Short mmCIF file of C-alpha atoms in Angstrom, two decimals:
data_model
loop_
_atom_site.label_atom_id
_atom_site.label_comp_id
_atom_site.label_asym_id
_atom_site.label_seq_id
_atom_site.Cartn_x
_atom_site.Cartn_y
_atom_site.Cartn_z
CA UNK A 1 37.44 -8.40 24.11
CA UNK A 2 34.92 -6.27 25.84
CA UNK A 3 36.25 -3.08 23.71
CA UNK A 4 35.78 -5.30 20.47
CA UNK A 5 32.33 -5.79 21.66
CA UNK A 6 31.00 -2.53 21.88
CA UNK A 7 32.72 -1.57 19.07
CA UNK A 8 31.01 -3.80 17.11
CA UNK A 9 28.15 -3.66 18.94
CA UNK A 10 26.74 0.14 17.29
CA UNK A 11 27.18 -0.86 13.64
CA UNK A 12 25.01 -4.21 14.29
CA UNK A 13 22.22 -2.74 15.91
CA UNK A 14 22.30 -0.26 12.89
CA UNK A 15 22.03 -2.99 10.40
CA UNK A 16 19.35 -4.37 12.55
CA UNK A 17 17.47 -0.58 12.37
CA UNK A 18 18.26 -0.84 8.90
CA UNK A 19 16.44 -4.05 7.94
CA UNK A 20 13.49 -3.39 10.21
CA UNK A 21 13.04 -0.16 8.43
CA UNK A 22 12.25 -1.49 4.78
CA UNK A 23 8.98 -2.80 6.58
CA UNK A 24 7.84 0.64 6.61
CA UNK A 25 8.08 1.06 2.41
CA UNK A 26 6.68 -2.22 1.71
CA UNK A 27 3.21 -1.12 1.95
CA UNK A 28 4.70 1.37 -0.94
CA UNK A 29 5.70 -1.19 -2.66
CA UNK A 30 2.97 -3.49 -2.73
CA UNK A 31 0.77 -0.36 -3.55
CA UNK A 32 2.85 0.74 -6.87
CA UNK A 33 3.63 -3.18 -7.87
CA UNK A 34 -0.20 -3.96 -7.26
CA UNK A 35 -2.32 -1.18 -8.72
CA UNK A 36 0.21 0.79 -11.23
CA UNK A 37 3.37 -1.16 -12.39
CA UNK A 38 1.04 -4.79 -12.75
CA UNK A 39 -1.85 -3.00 -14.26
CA UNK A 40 0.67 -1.45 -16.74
CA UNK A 41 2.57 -4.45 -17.93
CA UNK A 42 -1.21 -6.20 -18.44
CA UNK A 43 -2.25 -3.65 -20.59
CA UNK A 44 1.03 -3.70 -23.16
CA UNK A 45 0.77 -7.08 -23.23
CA UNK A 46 -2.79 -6.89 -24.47
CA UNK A 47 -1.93 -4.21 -26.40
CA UNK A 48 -0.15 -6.83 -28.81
CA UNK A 49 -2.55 -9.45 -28.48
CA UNK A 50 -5.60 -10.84 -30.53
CA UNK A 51 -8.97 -12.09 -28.75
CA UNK A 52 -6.76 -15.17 -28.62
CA UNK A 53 -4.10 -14.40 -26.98
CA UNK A 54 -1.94 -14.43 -29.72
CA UNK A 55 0.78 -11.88 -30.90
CA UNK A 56 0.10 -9.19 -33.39
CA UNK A 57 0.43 -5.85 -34.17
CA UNK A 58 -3.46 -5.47 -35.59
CA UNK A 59 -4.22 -3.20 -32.59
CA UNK A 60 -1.05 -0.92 -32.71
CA UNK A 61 -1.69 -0.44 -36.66
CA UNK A 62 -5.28 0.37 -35.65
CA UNK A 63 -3.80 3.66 -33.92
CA UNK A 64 -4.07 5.09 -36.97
CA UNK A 65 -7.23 5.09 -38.08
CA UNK A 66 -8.88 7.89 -38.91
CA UNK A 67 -11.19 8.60 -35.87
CA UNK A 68 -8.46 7.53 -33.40
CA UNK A 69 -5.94 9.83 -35.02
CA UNK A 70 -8.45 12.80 -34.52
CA UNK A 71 -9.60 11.31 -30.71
CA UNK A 72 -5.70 11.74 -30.25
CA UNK A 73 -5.32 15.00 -32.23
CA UNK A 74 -7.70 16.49 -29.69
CA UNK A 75 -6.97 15.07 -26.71
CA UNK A 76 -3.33 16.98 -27.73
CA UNK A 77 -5.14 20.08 -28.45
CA UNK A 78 -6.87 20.31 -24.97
CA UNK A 79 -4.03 19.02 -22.96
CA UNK A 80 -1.77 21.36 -24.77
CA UNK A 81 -4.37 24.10 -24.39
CA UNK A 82 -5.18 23.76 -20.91
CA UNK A 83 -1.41 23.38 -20.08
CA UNK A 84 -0.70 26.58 -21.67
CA UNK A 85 -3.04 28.62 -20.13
CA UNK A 86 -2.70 26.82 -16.34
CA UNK A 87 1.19 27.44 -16.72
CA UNK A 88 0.80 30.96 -17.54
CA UNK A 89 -1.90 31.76 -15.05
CA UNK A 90 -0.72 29.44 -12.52
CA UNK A 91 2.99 31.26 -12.79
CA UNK A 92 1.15 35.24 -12.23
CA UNK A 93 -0.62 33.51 -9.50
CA UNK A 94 2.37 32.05 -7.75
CA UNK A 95 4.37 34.96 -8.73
CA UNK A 96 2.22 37.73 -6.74
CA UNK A 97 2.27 35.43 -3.62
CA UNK A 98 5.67 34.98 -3.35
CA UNK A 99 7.20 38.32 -4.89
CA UNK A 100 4.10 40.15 -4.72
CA UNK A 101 4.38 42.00 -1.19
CA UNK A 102 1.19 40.59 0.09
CA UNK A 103 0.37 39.74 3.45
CA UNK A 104 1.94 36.38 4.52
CA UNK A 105 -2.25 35.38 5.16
CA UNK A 106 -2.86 35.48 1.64
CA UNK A 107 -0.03 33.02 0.36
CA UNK A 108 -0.71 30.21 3.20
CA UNK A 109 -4.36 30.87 2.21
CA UNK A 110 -3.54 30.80 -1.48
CA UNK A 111 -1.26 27.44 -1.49
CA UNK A 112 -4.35 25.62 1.09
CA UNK A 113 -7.15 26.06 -1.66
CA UNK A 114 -4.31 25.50 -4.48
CA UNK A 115 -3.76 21.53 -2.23
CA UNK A 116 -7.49 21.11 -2.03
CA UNK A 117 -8.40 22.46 -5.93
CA UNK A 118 -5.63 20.21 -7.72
CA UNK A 119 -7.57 16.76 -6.36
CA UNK A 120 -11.08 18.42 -7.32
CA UNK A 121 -11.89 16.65 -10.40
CA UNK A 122 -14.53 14.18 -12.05
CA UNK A 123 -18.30 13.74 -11.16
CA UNK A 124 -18.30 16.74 -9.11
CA UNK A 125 -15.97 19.33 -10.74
CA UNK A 126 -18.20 18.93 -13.83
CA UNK A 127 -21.50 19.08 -12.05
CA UNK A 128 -20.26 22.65 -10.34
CA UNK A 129 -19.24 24.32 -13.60
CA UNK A 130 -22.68 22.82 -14.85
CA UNK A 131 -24.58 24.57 -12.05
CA UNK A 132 -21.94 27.67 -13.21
CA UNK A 133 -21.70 27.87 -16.97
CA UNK A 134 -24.24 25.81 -17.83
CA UNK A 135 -27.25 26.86 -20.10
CA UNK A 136 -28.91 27.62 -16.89
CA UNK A 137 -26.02 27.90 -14.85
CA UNK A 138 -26.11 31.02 -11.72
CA UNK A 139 -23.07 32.66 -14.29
CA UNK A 140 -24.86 32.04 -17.07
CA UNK A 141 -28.43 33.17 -15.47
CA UNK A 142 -26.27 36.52 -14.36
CA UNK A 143 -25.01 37.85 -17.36
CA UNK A 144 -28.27 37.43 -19.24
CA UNK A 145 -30.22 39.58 -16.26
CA UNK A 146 -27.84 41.87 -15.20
CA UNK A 147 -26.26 42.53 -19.00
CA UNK A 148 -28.61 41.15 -21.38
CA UNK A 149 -25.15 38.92 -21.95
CA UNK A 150 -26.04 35.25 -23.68
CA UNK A 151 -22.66 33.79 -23.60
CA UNK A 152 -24.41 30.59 -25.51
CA UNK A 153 -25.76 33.02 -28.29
CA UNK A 154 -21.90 34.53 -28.69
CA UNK A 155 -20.90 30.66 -29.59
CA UNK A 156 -20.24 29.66 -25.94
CA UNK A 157 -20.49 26.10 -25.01
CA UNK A 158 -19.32 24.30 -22.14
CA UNK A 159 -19.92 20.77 -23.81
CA UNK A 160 -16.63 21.58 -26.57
CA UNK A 161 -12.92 21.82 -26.64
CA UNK A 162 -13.05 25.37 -24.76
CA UNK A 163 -15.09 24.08 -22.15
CA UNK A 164 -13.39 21.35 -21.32
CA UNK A 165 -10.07 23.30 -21.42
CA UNK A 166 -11.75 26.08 -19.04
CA UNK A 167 -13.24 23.29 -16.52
CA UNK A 168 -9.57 21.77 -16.23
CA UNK A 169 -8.22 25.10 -15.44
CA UNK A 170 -9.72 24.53 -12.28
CA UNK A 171 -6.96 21.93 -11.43
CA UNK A 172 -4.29 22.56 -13.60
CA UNK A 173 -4.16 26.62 -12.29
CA UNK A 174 -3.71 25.22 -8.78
CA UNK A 175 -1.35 22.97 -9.15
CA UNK A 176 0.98 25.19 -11.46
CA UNK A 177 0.85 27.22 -8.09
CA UNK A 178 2.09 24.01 -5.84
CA UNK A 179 5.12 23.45 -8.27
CA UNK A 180 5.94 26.53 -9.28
CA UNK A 181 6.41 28.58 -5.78
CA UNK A 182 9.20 26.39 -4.60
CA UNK A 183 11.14 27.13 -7.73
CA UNK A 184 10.08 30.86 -7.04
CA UNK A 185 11.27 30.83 -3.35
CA UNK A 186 14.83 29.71 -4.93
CA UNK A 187 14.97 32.98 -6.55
CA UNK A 188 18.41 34.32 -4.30
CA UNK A 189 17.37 38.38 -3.19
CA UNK A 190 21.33 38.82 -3.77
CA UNK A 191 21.13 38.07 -7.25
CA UNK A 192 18.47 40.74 -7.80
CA UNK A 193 20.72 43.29 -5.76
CA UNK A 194 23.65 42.44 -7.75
CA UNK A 195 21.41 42.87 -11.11
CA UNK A 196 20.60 46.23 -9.51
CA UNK A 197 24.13 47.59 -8.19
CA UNK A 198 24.88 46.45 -12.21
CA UNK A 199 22.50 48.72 -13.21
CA UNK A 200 20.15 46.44 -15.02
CA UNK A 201 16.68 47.61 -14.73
CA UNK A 202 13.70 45.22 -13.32
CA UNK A 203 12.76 43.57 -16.99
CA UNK A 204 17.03 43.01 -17.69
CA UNK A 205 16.97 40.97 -14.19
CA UNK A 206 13.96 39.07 -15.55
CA UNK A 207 14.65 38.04 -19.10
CA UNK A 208 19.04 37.93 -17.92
CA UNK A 209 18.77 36.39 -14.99
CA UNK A 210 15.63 35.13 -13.72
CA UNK A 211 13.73 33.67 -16.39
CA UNK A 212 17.04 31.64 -17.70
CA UNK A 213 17.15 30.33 -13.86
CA UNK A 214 12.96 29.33 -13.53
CA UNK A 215 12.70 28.29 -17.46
CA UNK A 216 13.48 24.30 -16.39
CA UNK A 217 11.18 24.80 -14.24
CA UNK A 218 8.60 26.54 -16.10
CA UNK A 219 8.58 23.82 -19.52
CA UNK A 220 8.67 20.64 -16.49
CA UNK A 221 5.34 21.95 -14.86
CA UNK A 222 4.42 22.46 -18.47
CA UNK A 223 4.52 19.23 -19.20
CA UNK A 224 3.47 17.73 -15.86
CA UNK A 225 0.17 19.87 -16.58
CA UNK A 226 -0.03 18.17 -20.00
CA UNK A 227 0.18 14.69 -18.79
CA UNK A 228 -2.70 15.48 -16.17
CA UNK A 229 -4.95 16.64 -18.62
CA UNK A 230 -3.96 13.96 -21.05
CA UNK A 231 -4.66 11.54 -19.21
CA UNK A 232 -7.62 13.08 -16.72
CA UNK A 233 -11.03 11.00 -18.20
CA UNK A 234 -13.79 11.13 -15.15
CA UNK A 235 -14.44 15.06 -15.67
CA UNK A 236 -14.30 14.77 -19.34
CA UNK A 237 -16.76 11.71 -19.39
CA UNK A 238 -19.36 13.71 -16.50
CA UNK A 239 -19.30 16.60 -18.67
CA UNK A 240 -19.54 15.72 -22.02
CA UNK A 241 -20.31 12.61 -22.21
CA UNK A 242 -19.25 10.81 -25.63
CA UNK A 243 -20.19 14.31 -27.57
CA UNK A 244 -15.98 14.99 -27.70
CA UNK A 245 -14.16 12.22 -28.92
CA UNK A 246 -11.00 12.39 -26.31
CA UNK A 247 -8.90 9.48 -26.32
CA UNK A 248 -9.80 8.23 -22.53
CA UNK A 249 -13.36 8.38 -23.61
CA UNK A 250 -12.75 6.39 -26.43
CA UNK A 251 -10.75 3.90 -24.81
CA UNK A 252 -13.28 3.42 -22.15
CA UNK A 253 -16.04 3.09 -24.98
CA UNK A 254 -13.20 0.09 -26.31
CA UNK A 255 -13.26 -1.97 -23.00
CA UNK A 256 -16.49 -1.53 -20.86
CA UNK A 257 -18.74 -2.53 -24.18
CA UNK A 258 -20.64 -0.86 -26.91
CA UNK A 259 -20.53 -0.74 -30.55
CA UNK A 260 -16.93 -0.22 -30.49
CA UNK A 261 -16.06 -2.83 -28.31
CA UNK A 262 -12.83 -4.18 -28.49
CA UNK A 263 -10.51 -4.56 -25.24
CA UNK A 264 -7.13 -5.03 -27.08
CA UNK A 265 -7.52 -2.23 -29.18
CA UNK A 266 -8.40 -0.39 -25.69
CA UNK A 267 -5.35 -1.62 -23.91
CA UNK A 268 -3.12 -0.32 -27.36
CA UNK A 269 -5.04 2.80 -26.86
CA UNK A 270 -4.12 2.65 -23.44
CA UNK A 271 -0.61 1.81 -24.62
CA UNK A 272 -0.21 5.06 -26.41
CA UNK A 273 -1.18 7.58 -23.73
CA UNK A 274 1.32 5.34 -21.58
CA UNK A 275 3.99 6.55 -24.08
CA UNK A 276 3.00 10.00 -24.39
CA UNK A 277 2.38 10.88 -20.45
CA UNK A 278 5.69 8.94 -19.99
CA UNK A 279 7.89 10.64 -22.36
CA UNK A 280 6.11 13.86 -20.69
CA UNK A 281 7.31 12.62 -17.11
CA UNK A 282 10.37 11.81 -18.33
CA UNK A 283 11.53 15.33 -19.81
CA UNK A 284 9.78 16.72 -16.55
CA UNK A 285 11.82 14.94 -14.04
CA UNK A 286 14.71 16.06 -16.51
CA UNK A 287 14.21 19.50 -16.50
CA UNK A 288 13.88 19.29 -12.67
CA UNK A 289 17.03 18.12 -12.05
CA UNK A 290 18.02 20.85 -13.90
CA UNK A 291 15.75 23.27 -11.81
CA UNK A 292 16.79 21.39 -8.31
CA UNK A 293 20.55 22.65 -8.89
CA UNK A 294 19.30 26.73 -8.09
CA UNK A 295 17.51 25.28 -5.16
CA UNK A 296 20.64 24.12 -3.10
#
């Protein structure tokens, strides 16, 4: 009996463990179900109501009018733009720390700033590249003294689509370089000697064997970096105000109250970003699990 005891005795106290541990994710939980999955369902619902309360599909067919279309169009543009350019930079960036030869300083160094960049957004992101590239910004103020170099009189402007897509670089750059390097530390040394015992010179190895490996990779940070921008509205709002018709400006225009003011076409507003950053997600976690099978 005593034997039957303590044999029993292990798997019970484990169970015990077991249950005592889901305490420690229900904060999770109550976070996600609270402040992302509630907030979520309220807006589709409202997305196919009327100031009533009733159902219709006024405010989805209002998704195509003409100046939503084009706040969309844009918003596309940008995102696209700035995902683009963040992917490619981002990837050289991560690249040269990794494969690059450079002191092991550099890379921690690199990948700190990268952690700390990728958060900086909103009120103060667009107030430094304000005090930068603004009509009196110090960059600004330096090219015109030390070159004679107006960037504004060359058809520069840091309140348009370019501007906005070079003031999200700031984030998007960075964290390219936090996904990315894992995906380049999977990169197996063997399978570089093997490309080189094969005789395959350095751009063979890259377009044969290690592009084919990292391009899952490459198109899921793509379109994690599109979704951030997509959906990224305090930094767009700081810095140009309601001169670039984005969709999160619009939307915010729809339900805090102006002339435009209509919450349930906001919340269908809303409801179309939610299915464009989620189809986004959705191919990205995808293509990871692609990606994640190199990395074992």
């Amino acid at each position: 009996m005593t034997g039957v005891a303590a044999a029993a005795g292990p798997p019970a106290e484990r169970a015990r463990k077991g249950s005592l541990a889901w305490l420690g994710v229900v904060p999770f939980f109550a976070f996600a179900i609270l402040f992302l999955i509630a907030p979520t369902f309220y807006l589709v619902v409202g997305a196919f109501q009327d100031p009533t309360g009733s159902f219709t599909l006024a405010n989805i067919a209002g998704l195509f009018q003409s100046q939503i279309v084009a706040a969309y169009w844009i918003s596309i543009r940008i995102s696209l733009a700035s995902a683009g350019l963040g992917a490619l930079l981002g990837f050289f960036l991560a690249y040269a720390i990794v494969h690059g030869g450079l002191p092991s300083w550099i890379r921690s160094s690199v990948v700190t700033f990268s952690g700390v960049a990728s958060n900086f957004a909103g009120i103060p992101l667009a107030f430094a590249f304000l005090a930068t590239l603004g009509r009196i910004g110090l960059v600004t103020w330096f090219l015109n003294e030390a070159f004679g170099l107006n960037i504004y009189r060359l058809g520069f402007n840091l309140l348009s689509f370019w501007g906005l897509t070079i003031t999200y670089l700031y984030f998007q750059i960075p964290l390219m370089v936090l996904i990315i390097t894992p995906a380049l530390d999977g990169l197996k040394r063997e399978w570089r000697e093997a490309s080189s015992i094969l005789g395959a010179s350095n751009w063979q190895y890259w377009r044969m064997v290690a592009l084919p490996v990292l391009f899952p990779s490459l198109m899921g940070c793509f379109l994690l970096l599109f979704a951030n921008a997509f959906g990224a509205i305090a930094t767009a709002y700081a810095l140009t105000g309601s001169s670039l018709n984005i969709v999160p400006i619009l939307l915010y225009a729809q339900i805090r109250g102006d002339v435009l003011y209509n919450p349930n076409l906001g919340y269908a507003l809303a409801f179309g970003m939610i299915v464009i950053t989620g189809c986004s997600n959705l191919l990205y976690i995808w293509l990871r699990s692609r990606a994640e099978r190199w990395l074992r």
